[in-house]
């Protein structure tokens, strides 16, 4: 069992972050397999063929992606923790990737082959400048296949962070980590269980852990940068939701409180801010604000301030009403 051990200082400084590099890596994995996620299906359909055409034309890119998507050990040179917090830029993340020495890349890829559940060889690893070639592949995938969808994805990621920040403020880190993935859990007073597999414990540095959501339904990994920087990448809540953001509430509830308010009440199965709701439901902030005021006056929802934002959630009455009229 692998444990991430945190001092009280490291725990107090742990925080959430975004990583375009991790989002791109997760997207590569989605594009190489059959897509079962309705939230990503329209995106998958638009980008699948073009992505595979690029891989088929470049043996290095194809070999790298196929290995990354079929191993329990992701190469360390492409999984460094993000350094820009919520404003991390892909260009900054790709600098150390491009600068990775060929010797480092080969060692990482050989370890990935050794931990793969498929048979691989490294015959495609020819020439030199493998770090720079890897950075070029990630930059292409981001610009052509992820960036056009980033506004929608970022809204979902920020919503997950808002939800967990609310749990953190109310209950502390153990509750905020619940259901982050199937394996991770708080252990004792100072450790996070990352994996059931045997391995040495890691001691998190005084700057604390980073928790990085991505828009895939599966896929968790630990990003590591010596001597003691760590980031836990995990699937964001709600990434398997309907791509339109609409859950189709029952007609009876629509007649009772209106179609817009019914959709919003169902959407608040997961707490969110008014801005996140507006983006996800495709409505103006003014419209969302009006619906929230009515639902709040009816004691169906409640708002809780988390820093500068107000996160809305259903009350017990709202839960019962939504459950009774769910399809």
PDB file of C-alpha atoms in Angstrom:
ATOM      1  CA  UNK A   1       0.000   0.000   0.000  1.00  0.00           C
ATOM      2  CA  UNK A   2       1.419   3.396  -1.045  1.00  0.00           C
ATOM      3  CA  UNK A   3       0.872   6.234   1.446  1.00  0.00           C
ATOM      4  CA  UNK A   4       1.424   9.958   0.918  1.00  0.00           C
ATOM      5  CA  UNK A   5       2.465  11.368   4.286  1.00  0.00           C
ATOM      6  CA  UNK A   6       1.826  15.027   5.103  1.00  0.00           C
ATOM      7  CA  UNK A   7       3.046  17.178   7.981  1.00  0.00           C
ATOM      8  CA  UNK A   8       0.622  19.668   9.538  1.00  0.00           C
ATOM      9  CA  UNK A   9       2.321  22.423   7.494  1.00  0.00           C
ATOM     10  CA  UNK A  10       2.008  20.424   4.250  1.00  0.00           C
ATOM     11  CA  UNK A  11      -1.634  19.719   5.005  1.00  0.00           C
ATOM     12  CA  UNK A  12      -2.423  23.385   5.610  1.00  0.00           C
ATOM     13  CA  UNK A  13      -0.807  24.349   2.297  1.00  0.00           C
ATOM     14  CA  UNK A  14      -2.414  21.624   0.154  1.00  0.00           C
ATOM     15  CA  UNK A  15      -4.657  23.022  -2.567  1.00  0.00           C
ATOM     16  CA  UNK A  16      -6.394  22.428  -5.892  1.00  0.00           C
ATOM     17  CA  UNK A  17      -4.899  23.208  -9.296  1.00  0.00           C
ATOM     18  CA  UNK A  18      -5.603  22.824 -13.004  1.00  0.00           C
ATOM     19  CA  UNK A  19      -3.293  21.155 -15.514  1.00  0.00           C
ATOM     20  CA  UNK A  20      -3.788  21.486 -19.286  1.00  0.00           C
ATOM     21  CA  UNK A  21      -1.035  18.864 -19.657  1.00  0.00           C
ATOM     22  CA  UNK A  22      -2.928  16.329 -17.522  1.00  0.00           C
ATOM     23  CA  UNK A  23      -6.153  17.163 -19.372  1.00  0.00           C
ATOM     24  CA  UNK A  24      -4.372  16.539 -22.673  1.00  0.00           C
ATOM     25  CA  UNK A  25      -2.932  13.238 -21.476  1.00  0.00           C
ATOM     26  CA  UNK A  26      -6.370  12.104 -20.315  1.00  0.00           C
ATOM     27  CA  UNK A  27      -7.869  13.153 -23.658  1.00  0.00           C
ATOM     28  CA  UNK A  28      -5.302  11.087 -25.535  1.00  0.00           C
ATOM     29  CA  UNK A  29      -6.388   8.079 -23.511  1.00  0.00           C
ATOM     30  CA  UNK A  30     -10.060   8.704 -24.332  1.00  0.00           C
ATOM     31  CA  UNK A  31      -9.357   9.067 -28.055  1.00  0.00           C
ATOM     32  CA  UNK A  32      -7.493   5.748 -28.259  1.00  0.00           C
ATOM     33  CA  UNK A  33     -10.356   3.645 -26.845  1.00  0.00           C
ATOM     34  CA  UNK A  34     -14.108   3.238 -27.476  1.00  0.00           C
ATOM     35  CA  UNK A  35     -15.879   6.142 -25.765  1.00  0.00           C
ATOM     36  CA  UNK A  36     -18.531   5.240 -23.172  1.00  0.00           C
ATOM     37  CA  UNK A  37     -18.807   8.711 -21.622  1.00  0.00           C
ATOM     38  CA  UNK A  38     -21.904  10.602 -22.874  1.00  0.00           C
ATOM     39  CA  UNK A  39     -20.427  13.917 -21.735  1.00  0.00           C
ATOM     40  CA  UNK A  40     -17.465  13.446 -24.100  1.00  0.00           C
ATOM     41  CA  UNK A  41     -19.146  11.498 -26.927  1.00  0.00           C
ATOM     42  CA  UNK A  42     -19.823  14.484 -29.255  1.00  0.00           C
ATOM     43  CA  UNK A  43     -16.234  15.692 -28.765  1.00  0.00           C
ATOM     44  CA  UNK A  44     -14.896  12.166 -29.325  1.00  0.00           C
ATOM     45  CA  UNK A  45     -16.850  11.817 -32.575  1.00  0.00           C
ATOM     46  CA  UNK A  46     -15.493  15.118 -33.925  1.00  0.00           C
ATOM     47  CA  UNK A  47     -11.837  14.465 -33.087  1.00  0.00           C
ATOM     48  CA  UNK A  48     -11.217  10.701 -33.124  1.00  0.00           C
ATOM     49  CA  UNK A  49     -10.395  10.238 -36.826  1.00  0.00           C
ATOM     50  CA  UNK A  50      -8.142  13.291 -37.139  1.00  0.00           C
ATOM     51  CA  UNK A  51      -6.167  12.327 -34.041  1.00  0.00           C
ATOM     52  CA  UNK A  52      -5.571   8.793 -35.300  1.00  0.00           C
ATOM     53  CA  UNK A  53      -4.567  10.081 -38.740  1.00  0.00           C
ATOM     54  CA  UNK A  54      -1.754  12.065 -37.089  1.00  0.00           C
ATOM     55  CA  UNK A  55      -0.652   9.025 -35.073  1.00  0.00           C
ATOM     56  CA  UNK A  56      -0.650   6.789 -38.154  1.00  0.00           C
ATOM     57  CA  UNK A  57       1.663   9.255 -39.907  1.00  0.00           C
ATOM     58  CA  UNK A  58       4.208   9.399 -37.059  1.00  0.00           C
ATOM     59  CA  UNK A  59       5.564   6.118 -35.572  1.00  0.00           C
ATOM     60  CA  UNK A  60       7.048   7.963 -32.580  1.00  0.00           C
ATOM     61  CA  UNK A  61       3.715   9.604 -31.692  1.00  0.00           C
ATOM     62  CA  UNK A  62       1.788   6.369 -32.199  1.00  0.00           C
ATOM     63  CA  UNK A  63       4.191   4.284 -30.141  1.00  0.00           C
ATOM     64  CA  UNK A  64       4.248   6.826 -27.307  1.00  0.00           C
ATOM     65  CA  UNK A  65       0.462   7.206 -27.102  1.00  0.00           C
ATOM     66  CA  UNK A  66      -0.191   3.465 -27.268  1.00  0.00           C
ATOM     67  CA  UNK A  67       2.305   2.885 -24.452  1.00  0.00           C
ATOM     68  CA  UNK A  68       0.963   5.703 -22.262  1.00  0.00           C
ATOM     69  CA  UNK A  69      -2.571   4.347 -22.655  1.00  0.00           C
ATOM     70  CA  UNK A  70      -1.706   0.774 -21.668  1.00  0.00           C
ATOM     71  CA  UNK A  71       0.594   0.965 -18.663  1.00  0.00           C
ATOM     72  CA  UNK A  72       0.355   1.279 -14.903  1.00  0.00           C
ATOM     73  CA  UNK A  73       3.461   3.487 -14.895  1.00  0.00           C
ATOM     74  CA  UNK A  74       3.075   6.799 -16.688  1.00  0.00           C
ATOM     75  CA  UNK A  75       6.437   8.234 -17.777  1.00  0.00           C
ATOM     76  CA  UNK A  76       7.611  10.706 -15.168  1.00  0.00           C
ATOM     77  CA  UNK A  77       8.761  13.311 -17.685  1.00  0.00           C
ATOM     78  CA  UNK A  78       5.146  13.873 -18.856  1.00  0.00           C
ATOM     79  CA  UNK A  79       3.493  13.782 -15.412  1.00  0.00           C
ATOM     80  CA  UNK A  80       5.152  16.587 -13.480  1.00  0.00           C
ATOM     81  CA  UNK A  81       2.941  18.505 -10.987  1.00  0.00           C
ATOM     82  CA  UNK A  82       1.562  21.796 -12.394  1.00  0.00           C
ATOM     83  CA  UNK A  83       3.274  24.925 -11.112  1.00  0.00           C
ATOM     84  CA  UNK A  84       0.691  27.624 -11.870  1.00  0.00           C
ATOM     85  CA  UNK A  85      -2.168  26.704  -9.555  1.00  0.00           C
ATOM     86  CA  UNK A  86      -5.559  27.460 -11.109  1.00  0.00           C
ATOM     87  CA  UNK A  87      -3.858  29.501 -13.862  1.00  0.00           C
ATOM     88  CA  UNK A  88      -1.407  26.877 -15.070  1.00  0.00           C
ATOM     89  CA  UNK A  89      -0.546  27.341 -18.749  1.00  0.00           C
ATOM     90  CA  UNK A  90       0.342  24.468 -21.061  1.00  0.00           C
ATOM     91  CA  UNK A  91       3.412  26.313 -22.359  1.00  0.00           C
ATOM     92  CA  UNK A  92       4.901  26.373 -18.859  1.00  0.00           C
ATOM     93  CA  UNK A  93       4.154  22.674 -18.329  1.00  0.00           C
ATOM     94  CA  UNK A  94       5.772  21.708 -21.634  1.00  0.00           C
ATOM     95  CA  UNK A  95       9.096  23.442 -20.950  1.00  0.00           C
ATOM     96  CA  UNK A  96      10.492  20.659 -18.715  1.00  0.00           C
ATOM     97  CA  UNK A  97       9.003  18.023 -21.049  1.00  0.00           C
ATOM     98  CA  UNK A  98      10.841  19.485 -24.032  1.00  0.00           C
ATOM     99  CA  UNK A  99      14.033  19.807 -21.972  1.00  0.00           C
ATOM    100  CA  UNK A 100      14.031  16.148 -20.857  1.00  0.00           C
ATOM    101  CA  UNK A 101      17.234  14.406 -21.892  1.00  0.00           C
ATOM    102  CA  UNK A 102      17.017  11.356 -24.132  1.00  0.00           C
ATOM    103  CA  UNK A 103      18.552   9.204 -21.401  1.00  0.00           C
ATOM    104  CA  UNK A 104      15.789  10.240 -18.970  1.00  0.00           C
ATOM    105  CA  UNK A 105      13.079   9.620 -21.548  1.00  0.00           C
ATOM    106  CA  UNK A 106      14.372   6.142 -22.341  1.00  0.00           C
ATOM    107  CA  UNK A 107      14.517   5.132 -18.661  1.00  0.00           C
ATOM    108  CA  UNK A 108      10.941   6.356 -18.128  1.00  0.00           C
ATOM    109  CA  UNK A 109       9.650   4.570 -21.230  1.00  0.00           C
ATOM    110  CA  UNK A 110      11.415   1.309 -20.344  1.00  0.00           C
ATOM    111  CA  UNK A 111       9.731   1.427 -16.923  1.00  0.00           C
ATOM    112  CA  UNK A 112       6.367   2.027 -18.627  1.00  0.00           C
ATOM    113  CA  UNK A 113       6.928  -1.012 -20.874  1.00  0.00           C
ATOM    114  CA  UNK A 114       7.776  -3.139 -17.834  1.00  0.00           C
ATOM    115  CA  UNK A 115       4.496  -2.130 -16.150  1.00  0.00           C
ATOM    116  CA  UNK A 116       2.247  -2.424 -19.221  1.00  0.00           C
ATOM    117  CA  UNK A 117      -0.569  -4.962 -19.491  1.00  0.00           C
ATOM    118  CA  UNK A 118       0.156  -5.221 -23.234  1.00  0.00           C
ATOM    119  CA  UNK A 119       3.319  -6.248 -25.044  1.00  0.00           C
ATOM    120  CA  UNK A 120       5.415  -3.341 -26.296  1.00  0.00           C
ATOM    121  CA  UNK A 121       8.815  -2.704 -27.705  1.00  0.00           C
ATOM    122  CA  UNK A 122      10.630   0.590 -28.273  1.00  0.00           C
ATOM    123  CA  UNK A 123      11.582   0.165 -31.936  1.00  0.00           C
ATOM    124  CA  UNK A 124       9.771   3.435 -32.651  1.00  0.00           C
ATOM    125  CA  UNK A 125      12.171   5.266 -30.326  1.00  0.00           C
ATOM    126  CA  UNK A 126      14.576   6.396 -33.051  1.00  0.00           C
ATOM    127  CA  UNK A 127      16.585   9.533 -33.693  1.00  0.00           C
ATOM    128  CA  UNK A 128      16.993  11.975 -30.822  1.00  0.00           C
ATOM    129  CA  UNK A 129      15.287  14.925 -29.130  1.00  0.00           C
ATOM    130  CA  UNK A 130      12.530  12.727 -27.706  1.00  0.00           C
ATOM    131  CA  UNK A 131      11.523  15.249 -25.051  1.00  0.00           C
ATOM    132  CA  UNK A 132      10.986  17.963 -27.655  1.00  0.00           C
ATOM    133  CA  UNK A 133       9.066  15.554 -29.908  1.00  0.00           C
ATOM    134  CA  UNK A 134       6.849  14.590 -26.979  1.00  0.00           C
ATOM    135  CA  UNK A 135       6.176  18.258 -26.220  1.00  0.00           C
ATOM    136  CA  UNK A 136       5.243  18.837 -29.879  1.00  0.00           C
ATOM    137  CA  UNK A 137       2.738  15.958 -29.732  1.00  0.00           C
ATOM    138  CA  UNK A 138       1.108  17.283 -26.559  1.00  0.00           C
ATOM    139  CA  UNK A 139       1.018  20.822 -27.955  1.00  0.00           C
ATOM    140  CA  UNK A 140      -0.673  19.621 -31.151  1.00  0.00           C
ATOM    141  CA  UNK A 141      -3.234  17.535 -29.227  1.00  0.00           C
ATOM    142  CA  UNK A 142      -4.043  20.446 -26.924  1.00  0.00           C
ATOM    143  CA  UNK A 143      -4.406  23.050 -29.658  1.00  0.00           C
ATOM    144  CA  UNK A 144      -6.363  20.915 -32.122  1.00  0.00           C
ATOM    145  CA  UNK A 145      -8.439  18.650 -29.896  1.00  0.00           C
ATOM    146  CA  UNK A 146      -8.685  20.011 -26.339  1.00  0.00           C
ATOM    147  CA  UNK A 147      -8.484  23.819 -26.500  1.00  0.00           C
ATOM    148  CA  UNK A 148     -11.681  24.183 -28.608  1.00  0.00           C
ATOM    149  CA  UNK A 149     -13.549  22.389 -25.786  1.00  0.00           C
ATOM    150  CA  UNK A 150     -11.644  23.990 -22.894  1.00  0.00           C
ATOM    151  CA  UNK A 151     -14.301  26.533 -21.837  1.00  0.00           C
ATOM    152  CA  UNK A 152     -16.829  23.751 -21.246  1.00  0.00           C
ATOM    153  CA  UNK A 153     -14.264  21.528 -19.575  1.00  0.00           C
ATOM    154  CA  UNK A 154     -12.870  24.251 -17.341  1.00  0.00           C
ATOM    155  CA  UNK A 155     -16.370  25.041 -16.079  1.00  0.00           C
ATOM    156  CA  UNK A 156     -16.815  21.412 -15.037  1.00  0.00           C
ATOM    157  CA  UNK A 157     -13.388  21.301 -13.380  1.00  0.00           C
ATOM    158  CA  UNK A 158     -13.988  24.515 -11.455  1.00  0.00           C
ATOM    159  CA  UNK A 159     -17.350  23.166 -10.369  1.00  0.00           C
ATOM    160  CA  UNK A 160     -15.724  20.047  -8.955  1.00  0.00           C
ATOM    161  CA  UNK A 161     -13.193  22.202  -7.108  1.00  0.00           C
ATOM    162  CA  UNK A 162     -15.982  24.408  -5.706  1.00  0.00           C
ATOM    163  CA  UNK A 163     -17.789  21.316  -4.465  1.00  0.00           C
ATOM    164  CA  UNK A 164     -14.705  19.909  -2.768  1.00  0.00           C
ATOM    165  CA  UNK A 165     -13.662  23.305  -1.395  1.00  0.00           C
ATOM    166  CA  UNK A 166     -17.058  23.495   0.293  1.00  0.00           C
ATOM    167  CA  UNK A 167     -16.505  20.072   1.864  1.00  0.00           C
ATOM    168  CA  UNK A 168     -13.006  21.133   2.908  1.00  0.00           C
ATOM    169  CA  UNK A 169     -14.267  24.305   4.588  1.00  0.00           C
ATOM    170  CA  UNK A 170     -17.035  22.472   6.434  1.00  0.00           C
ATOM    171  CA  UNK A 171     -15.453  19.121   7.277  1.00  0.00           C
ATOM    172  CA  UNK A 172     -11.726  19.125   6.456  1.00  0.00           C
ATOM    173  CA  UNK A 173      -9.560  17.201   3.987  1.00  0.00           C
ATOM    174  CA  UNK A 174     -10.776  13.657   4.781  1.00  0.00           C
ATOM    175  CA  UNK A 175     -14.301  14.532   3.599  1.00  0.00           C
ATOM    176  CA  UNK A 176     -13.051  16.542   0.617  1.00  0.00           C
ATOM    177  CA  UNK A 177     -11.123  13.487  -0.593  1.00  0.00           C
ATOM    178  CA  UNK A 178     -14.106  11.137  -0.400  1.00  0.00           C
ATOM    179  CA  UNK A 179     -14.896   9.457  -3.726  1.00  0.00           C
ATOM    180  CA  UNK A 180     -12.058  11.321  -5.447  1.00  0.00           C
ATOM    181  CA  UNK A 181     -11.221   7.943  -6.926  1.00  0.00           C
ATOM    182  CA  UNK A 182     -11.740   4.281  -6.085  1.00  0.00           C
ATOM    183  CA  UNK A 183      -8.448   3.809  -4.273  1.00  0.00           C
ATOM    184  CA  UNK A 184      -7.561   7.013  -2.431  1.00  0.00           C
ATOM    185  CA  UNK A 185      -8.655   7.565   1.135  1.00  0.00           C
ATOM    186  CA  UNK A 186      -7.514   9.353   4.256  1.00  0.00           C
ATOM    187  CA  UNK A 187      -5.556   7.079   6.588  1.00  0.00           C
ATOM    188  CA  UNK A 188      -5.006   8.068  10.206  1.00  0.00           C
ATOM    189  CA  UNK A 189      -4.152  11.693  10.923  1.00  0.00           C
ATOM    190  CA  UNK A 190      -1.412  12.412   8.432  1.00  0.00           C
ATOM    191  CA  UNK A 191      -1.566  10.199   5.340  1.00  0.00           C
ATOM    192  CA  UNK A 192      -3.443   9.649   2.086  1.00  0.00           C
ATOM    193  CA  UNK A 193      -3.649   6.141   0.665  1.00  0.00           C
ATOM    194  CA  UNK A 194      -2.929   6.382  -3.042  1.00  0.00           C
ATOM    195  CA  UNK A 195      -2.748   2.726  -4.063  1.00  0.00           C
ATOM    196  CA  UNK A 196      -3.246  -0.779  -2.724  1.00  0.00           C
ATOM    197  CA  UNK A 197      -0.180  -1.888  -4.683  1.00  0.00           C
ATOM    198  CA  UNK A 198       3.041  -2.409  -2.696  1.00  0.00           C
ATOM    199  CA  UNK A 199       5.456   0.482  -2.756  1.00  0.00           C
ATOM    200  CA  UNK A 200       7.363   2.941  -0.590  1.00  0.00           C
ATOM    201  CA  UNK A 201       5.586   5.759   1.207  1.00  0.00           C
ATOM    202  CA  UNK A 202       6.119   9.295  -0.092  1.00  0.00           C
ATOM    203  CA  UNK A 203       6.672  12.284   2.172  1.00  0.00           C
ATOM    204  CA  UNK A 204       4.987  15.408   0.817  1.00  0.00           C
ATOM    205  CA  UNK A 205       7.028  18.605   1.033  1.00  0.00           C
ATOM    206  CA  UNK A 206       6.105  21.626   3.142  1.00  0.00           C
ATOM    207  CA  UNK A 207       4.411  23.283   0.145  1.00  0.00           C
ATOM    208  CA  UNK A 208       1.677  20.642   0.354  1.00  0.00           C
ATOM    209  CA  UNK A 209      -0.193  18.370  -2.063  1.00  0.00           C
ATOM    210  CA  UNK A 210      -1.889  19.448  -5.261  1.00  0.00           C
ATOM    211  CA  UNK A 211      -5.236  17.921  -6.263  1.00  0.00           C
ATOM    212  CA  UNK A 212      -5.878  18.157 -10.013  1.00  0.00           C
ATOM    213  CA  UNK A 213      -9.253  17.219 -11.591  1.00  0.00           C
ATOM    214  CA  UNK A 214      -9.540  16.176 -15.242  1.00  0.00           C
ATOM    215  CA  UNK A 215     -12.588  15.591 -17.483  1.00  0.00           C
ATOM    216  CA  UNK A 216     -12.508  11.819 -17.845  1.00  0.00           C
ATOM    217  CA  UNK A 217     -14.565   9.210 -16.018  1.00  0.00           C
ATOM    218  CA  UNK A 218     -11.597   6.972 -15.210  1.00  0.00           C
ATOM    219  CA  UNK A 219      -7.915   7.512 -14.775  1.00  0.00           C
ATOM    220  CA  UNK A 220      -5.989   8.493 -11.653  1.00  0.00           C
ATOM    221  CA  UNK A 221      -2.275   9.021 -11.344  1.00  0.00           C
ATOM    222  CA  UNK A 222       0.314  10.524  -9.067  1.00  0.00           C
ATOM    223  CA  UNK A 223       2.484  13.269 -10.520  1.00  0.00           C
ATOM    224  CA  UNK A 224       5.855  13.509  -8.833  1.00  0.00           C
ATOM    225  CA  UNK A 225       8.791  15.922  -8.984  1.00  0.00           C
ATOM    226  CA  UNK A 226      11.798  15.314  -6.726  1.00  0.00           C
ATOM    227  CA  UNK A 227      12.453  15.905  -4.004  1.00  0.00           C
ATOM    228  CA  UNK A 228       8.944  16.228  -2.547  1.00  0.00           C
ATOM    229  CA  UNK A 229       6.376  17.791  -4.923  1.00  0.00           C
ATOM    230  CA  UNK A 230       3.283  15.669  -5.564  1.00  0.00           C
ATOM    231  CA  UNK A 231      -0.043  16.077  -7.351  1.00  0.00           C
ATOM    232  CA  UNK A 232      -2.956  13.642  -7.344  1.00  0.00           C
ATOM    233  CA  UNK A 233      -4.796  13.698 -10.691  1.00  0.00           C
ATOM    234  CA  UNK A 234      -8.381  12.444 -10.442  1.00  0.00           C
ATOM    235  CA  UNK A 235     -11.644  12.328 -12.502  1.00  0.00           C
ATOM    236  CA  UNK A 236     -13.913  15.321 -11.877  1.00  0.00           C
ATOM    237  CA  UNK A 237     -17.414  14.686 -10.579  1.00  0.00           C
ATOM    238  CA  UNK A 238     -20.100  15.003 -13.238  1.00  0.00           C
ATOM    239  CA  UNK A 239     -17.904  14.296 -16.269  1.00  0.00           C
ATOM    240  CA  UNK A 240     -20.279  11.493 -17.252  1.00  0.00           C
ATOM    241  CA  UNK A 241     -23.283  13.832 -17.289  1.00  0.00           C
ATOM    242  CA  UNK A 242     -25.411  14.408 -20.362  1.00  0.00           C
ATOM    243  CA  UNK A 243     -23.502  16.661 -22.801  1.00  0.00           C
ATOM    244  CA  UNK A 244     -26.295  19.208 -22.933  1.00  0.00           C
ATOM    245  CA  UNK A 245     -26.346  19.605 -19.166  1.00  0.00           C
ATOM    246  CA  UNK A 246     -30.077  18.773 -19.166  1.00  0.00           C
ATOM    247  CA  UNK A 247     -31.360  15.760 -17.236  1.00  0.00           C
ATOM    248  CA  UNK A 248     -34.922  15.860 -18.519  1.00  0.00           C
ATOM    249  CA  UNK A 249     -36.913  16.471 -15.308  1.00  0.00           C
ATOM    250  CA  UNK A 250     -40.410  15.058 -15.161  1.00  0.00           C
ATOM    251  CA  UNK A 251     -43.255  17.086 -16.660  1.00  0.00           C
ATOM    252  CA  UNK A 252     -45.048  17.281 -13.319  1.00  0.00           C
ATOM    253  CA  UNK A 253     -42.134  19.145 -11.730  1.00  0.00           C
ATOM    254  CA  UNK A 254     -41.895  21.455 -14.750  1.00  0.00           C
ATOM    255  CA  UNK A 255     -45.561  22.366 -14.371  1.00  0.00           C
ATOM    256  CA  UNK A 256     -45.090  22.905 -10.644  1.00  0.00           C
ATOM    257  CA  UNK A 257     -42.067  25.227 -10.646  1.00  0.00           C
ATOM    258  CA  UNK A 258     -41.270  25.853 -14.330  1.00  0.00           C
ATOM    259  CA  UNK A 259     -38.952  24.080 -16.760  1.00  0.00           C
ATOM    260  CA  UNK A 260     -35.924  26.306 -16.033  1.00  0.00           C
ATOM    261  CA  UNK A 261     -36.175  25.969 -12.264  1.00  0.00           C
ATOM    262  CA  UNK A 262     -36.831  22.225 -12.538  1.00  0.00           C
ATOM    263  CA  UNK A 263     -33.681  21.764 -14.645  1.00  0.00           C
ATOM    264  CA  UNK A 264     -31.678  23.854 -12.191  1.00  0.00           C
ATOM    265  CA  UNK A 265     -32.972  21.900  -9.186  1.00  0.00           C
ATOM    266  CA  UNK A 266     -31.993  18.618 -10.819  1.00  0.00           C
ATOM    267  CA  UNK A 267     -28.611  20.080 -11.779  1.00  0.00           C
ATOM    268  CA  UNK A 268     -27.932  20.972  -8.134  1.00  0.00           C
ATOM    269  CA  UNK A 269     -27.583  17.310  -7.298  1.00  0.00           C
ATOM    270  CA  UNK A 270     -23.969  18.502  -7.395  1.00  0.00           C
ATOM    271  CA  UNK A 271     -23.344  21.849  -5.618  1.00  0.00           C
ATOM    272  CA  UNK A 272     -22.322  24.707  -7.912  1.00  0.00           C
ATOM    273  CA  UNK A 273     -21.947  28.475  -8.156  1.00  0.00           C
ATOM    274  CA  UNK A 274     -24.300  30.630 -10.237  1.00  0.00           C
ATOM    275  CA  UNK A 275     -21.586  31.133 -12.863  1.00  0.00           C
ATOM    276  CA  UNK A 276     -20.981  27.391 -13.171  1.00  0.00           C
ATOM    277  CA  UNK A 277     -24.725  26.778 -13.504  1.00  0.00           C
ATOM    278  CA  UNK A 278     -25.048  29.464 -16.184  1.00  0.00           C
ATOM    279  CA  UNK A 279     -22.245  27.940 -18.268  1.00  0.00           C
ATOM    280  CA  UNK A 280     -23.420  24.354 -17.806  1.00  0.00           C
ATOM    281  CA  UNK A 281     -27.081  25.082 -18.558  1.00  0.00           C
ATOM    282  CA  UNK A 282     -26.412  27.641 -21.291  1.00  0.00           C
ATOM    283  CA  UNK A 283     -28.393  30.450 -19.617  1.00  0.00           C
ATOM    284  CA  UNK A 284     -27.584  34.016 -18.599  1.00  0.00           C
ATOM    285  CA  UNK A 285     -26.432  34.875 -15.095  1.00  0.00           C
ATOM    286  CA  UNK A 286     -29.539  37.017 -14.656  1.00  0.00           C
ATOM    287  CA  UNK A 287     -31.859  34.127 -15.508  1.00  0.00           C
ATOM    288  CA  UNK A 288     -29.966  31.762 -13.212  1.00  0.00           C
ATOM    289  CA  UNK A 289     -29.997  34.336 -10.418  1.00  0.00           C
ATOM    290  CA  UNK A 290     -33.766  34.742 -10.683  1.00  0.00           C
ATOM    291  CA  UNK A 291     -34.344  30.978 -10.554  1.00  0.00           C
ATOM    292  CA  UNK A 292     -31.997  30.627  -7.579  1.00  0.00           C
ATOM    293  CA  UNK A 293     -33.836  33.349  -5.659  1.00  0.00           C
ATOM    294  CA  UNK A 294     -37.195  31.597  -6.134  1.00  0.00           C
ATOM    295  CA  UNK A 295     -35.813  28.181  -5.189  1.00  0.00           C
ATOM    296  CA  UNK A 296     -34.068  29.634  -2.149  1.00  0.00           C
ATOM    297  CA  UNK A 297     -37.244  31.398  -0.973  1.00  0.00           C
ATOM    298  CA  UNK A 298     -39.070  28.065  -1.298  1.00  0.00           C
ATOM    299  CA  UNK A 299     -36.415  26.406   0.933  1.00  0.00           C
ATOM    300  CA  UNK A 300     -35.427  24.052  -1.905  1.00  0.00           C
ATOM    301  CA  UNK A 301     -31.805  25.233  -2.053  1.00  0.00           C
ATOM    302  CA  UNK A 302     -29.331  27.048   0.174  1.00  0.00           C
ATOM    303  CA  UNK A 303     -26.175  29.025  -0.603  1.00  0.00           C
ATOM    304  CA  UNK A 304     -22.909  28.787   1.335  1.00  0.00           C
ATOM    305  CA  UNK A 305     -20.077  31.289   0.925  1.00  0.00           C
ATOM    306  CA  UNK A 306     -16.712  29.679   0.118  1.00  0.00           C
ATOM    307  CA  UNK A 307     -14.085  32.414  -0.143  1.00  0.00           C
ATOM    308  CA  UNK A 308     -15.393  34.901  -2.706  1.00  0.00           C
ATOM    309  CA  UNK A 309     -17.928  32.512  -4.208  1.00  0.00           C
ATOM    310  CA  UNK A 310     -21.351  31.304  -3.138  1.00  0.00           C
ATOM    311  CA  UNK A 311     -21.909  27.580  -3.683  1.00  0.00           C
ATOM    312  CA  UNK A 312     -25.550  26.450  -3.937  1.00  0.00           C
ATOM    313  CA  UNK A 313     -26.843  23.027  -2.950  1.00  0.00           C
ATOM    314  CA  UNK A 314     -30.227  21.409  -2.478  1.00  0.00           C
ATOM    315  CA  UNK A 315     -31.837  21.244   0.950  1.00  0.00           C
ATOM    316  CA  UNK A 316     -33.434  18.048   2.218  1.00  0.00           C
ATOM    317  CA  UNK A 317     -36.759  19.350   0.893  1.00  0.00           C
ATOM    318  CA  UNK A 318     -35.167  19.993  -2.487  1.00  0.00           C
ATOM    319  CA  UNK A 319     -33.631  16.515  -2.502  1.00  0.00           C
ATOM    320  CA  UNK A 320     -36.993  14.887  -1.800  1.00  0.00           C
ATOM    321  CA  UNK A 321     -38.790  16.927  -4.458  1.00  0.00           C
ATOM    322  CA  UNK A 322     -36.149  16.242  -7.120  1.00  0.00           C
ATOM    323  CA  UNK A 323     -36.014  12.527  -6.289  1.00  0.00           C
ATOM    324  CA  UNK A 324     -39.784  12.180  -6.444  1.00  0.00           C
ATOM    325  CA  UNK A 325     -39.946  13.710  -9.916  1.00  0.00           C
ATOM    326  CA  UNK A 326     -36.771  12.267 -11.416  1.00  0.00           C
ATOM    327  CA  UNK A 327     -37.011  10.128 -14.536  1.00  0.00           C
TER     328      UNK A 327
END
